[in-house]
XYZ file of C-alpha atoms in Angstrom:
84
model
C 60.464 116.302 118.328
C 56.881 118.341 117.190
C 55.559 120.476 114.249
C 52.714 122.579 114.683
C 50.020 123.663 112.483
C 49.124 127.686 112.779
C 46.060 130.155 111.630
C 47.136 130.697 108.354
C 46.302 126.493 107.280
C 43.018 126.919 105.054
C 41.980 123.099 105.988
C 42.565 121.537 102.562
C 42.726 118.297 103.598
C 46.599 117.446 101.871
C 48.434 117.011 105.190
C 45.736 114.984 107.722
C 45.613 111.318 105.191
C 49.916 111.391 104.689
C 50.463 110.865 107.909
C 51.432 108.074 109.103
C 51.113 108.804 113.097
C 48.783 109.832 112.570
C 49.040 112.741 114.487
C 46.864 115.562 112.143
C 43.330 115.883 112.802
C 40.781 118.716 111.741
C 39.902 120.950 114.397
C 38.273 124.926 113.985
C 39.812 127.295 112.674
C 42.453 125.370 111.489
C 44.439 121.434 111.945
C 46.200 120.101 114.494
C 48.577 118.068 115.761
C 48.798 115.791 118.250
C 52.675 117.012 119.605
C 52.228 113.540 121.678
C 52.160 111.414 118.363
C 54.446 113.940 115.542
C 57.158 112.174 114.950
C 58.504 114.836 112.551
C 57.928 111.213 110.173
C 61.248 110.618 111.812
C 61.711 106.464 110.590
C 58.815 106.395 107.629
C 60.279 109.519 105.300
C 63.828 111.633 104.934
C 60.837 114.818 105.657
C 57.812 115.514 107.160
C 55.598 114.943 104.738
C 52.820 117.358 105.840
C 55.614 119.924 104.567
C 56.251 118.682 101.957
C 52.917 118.500 100.488
C 51.267 122.196 102.204
C 50.146 124.940 99.622
C 50.746 127.152 102.220
C 54.050 129.029 103.088
C 54.423 129.438 106.473
C 51.697 127.421 108.191
C 53.719 124.568 109.221
C 56.233 125.157 111.892
C 58.573 123.396 113.511
C 59.544 122.828 117.302
C 62.259 125.594 116.655
C 59.006 128.706 115.378
C 60.534 128.557 112.233
C 58.752 127.512 109.096
C 59.465 124.912 106.970
C 57.969 125.393 103.582
C 59.097 129.490 105.030
C 58.143 132.405 102.217
C 58.479 132.075 98.297
C 59.839 128.059 99.528
C 56.625 127.573 97.282
C 57.129 129.800 94.531
C 60.385 130.533 94.560
C 59.909 134.000 95.096
C 62.953 135.251 96.933
C 61.294 136.836 100.735
C 62.975 140.629 100.215
C 60.603 140.696 96.171
C 57.472 139.713 97.869
C 57.927 142.807 100.106
C 58.194 145.039 97.300
């Protein structure tokens, strides 16, 4: 199990210091998660801390490729209203 940071990451540094596994590292063009270290915070926190703090909707994906904080989850605006 491992999460993935994708290109919508803006390198804000919010997630890196919160990772208990030290799996998040600075890279170009955006931060990355070492899949060999990522535990999704299992045993440390109920929810993955990187996804909890990330200010960019859709920037962190789970192992199925689904956004941990999908569009609308931070703004409270449902996805269908964003498209309108």
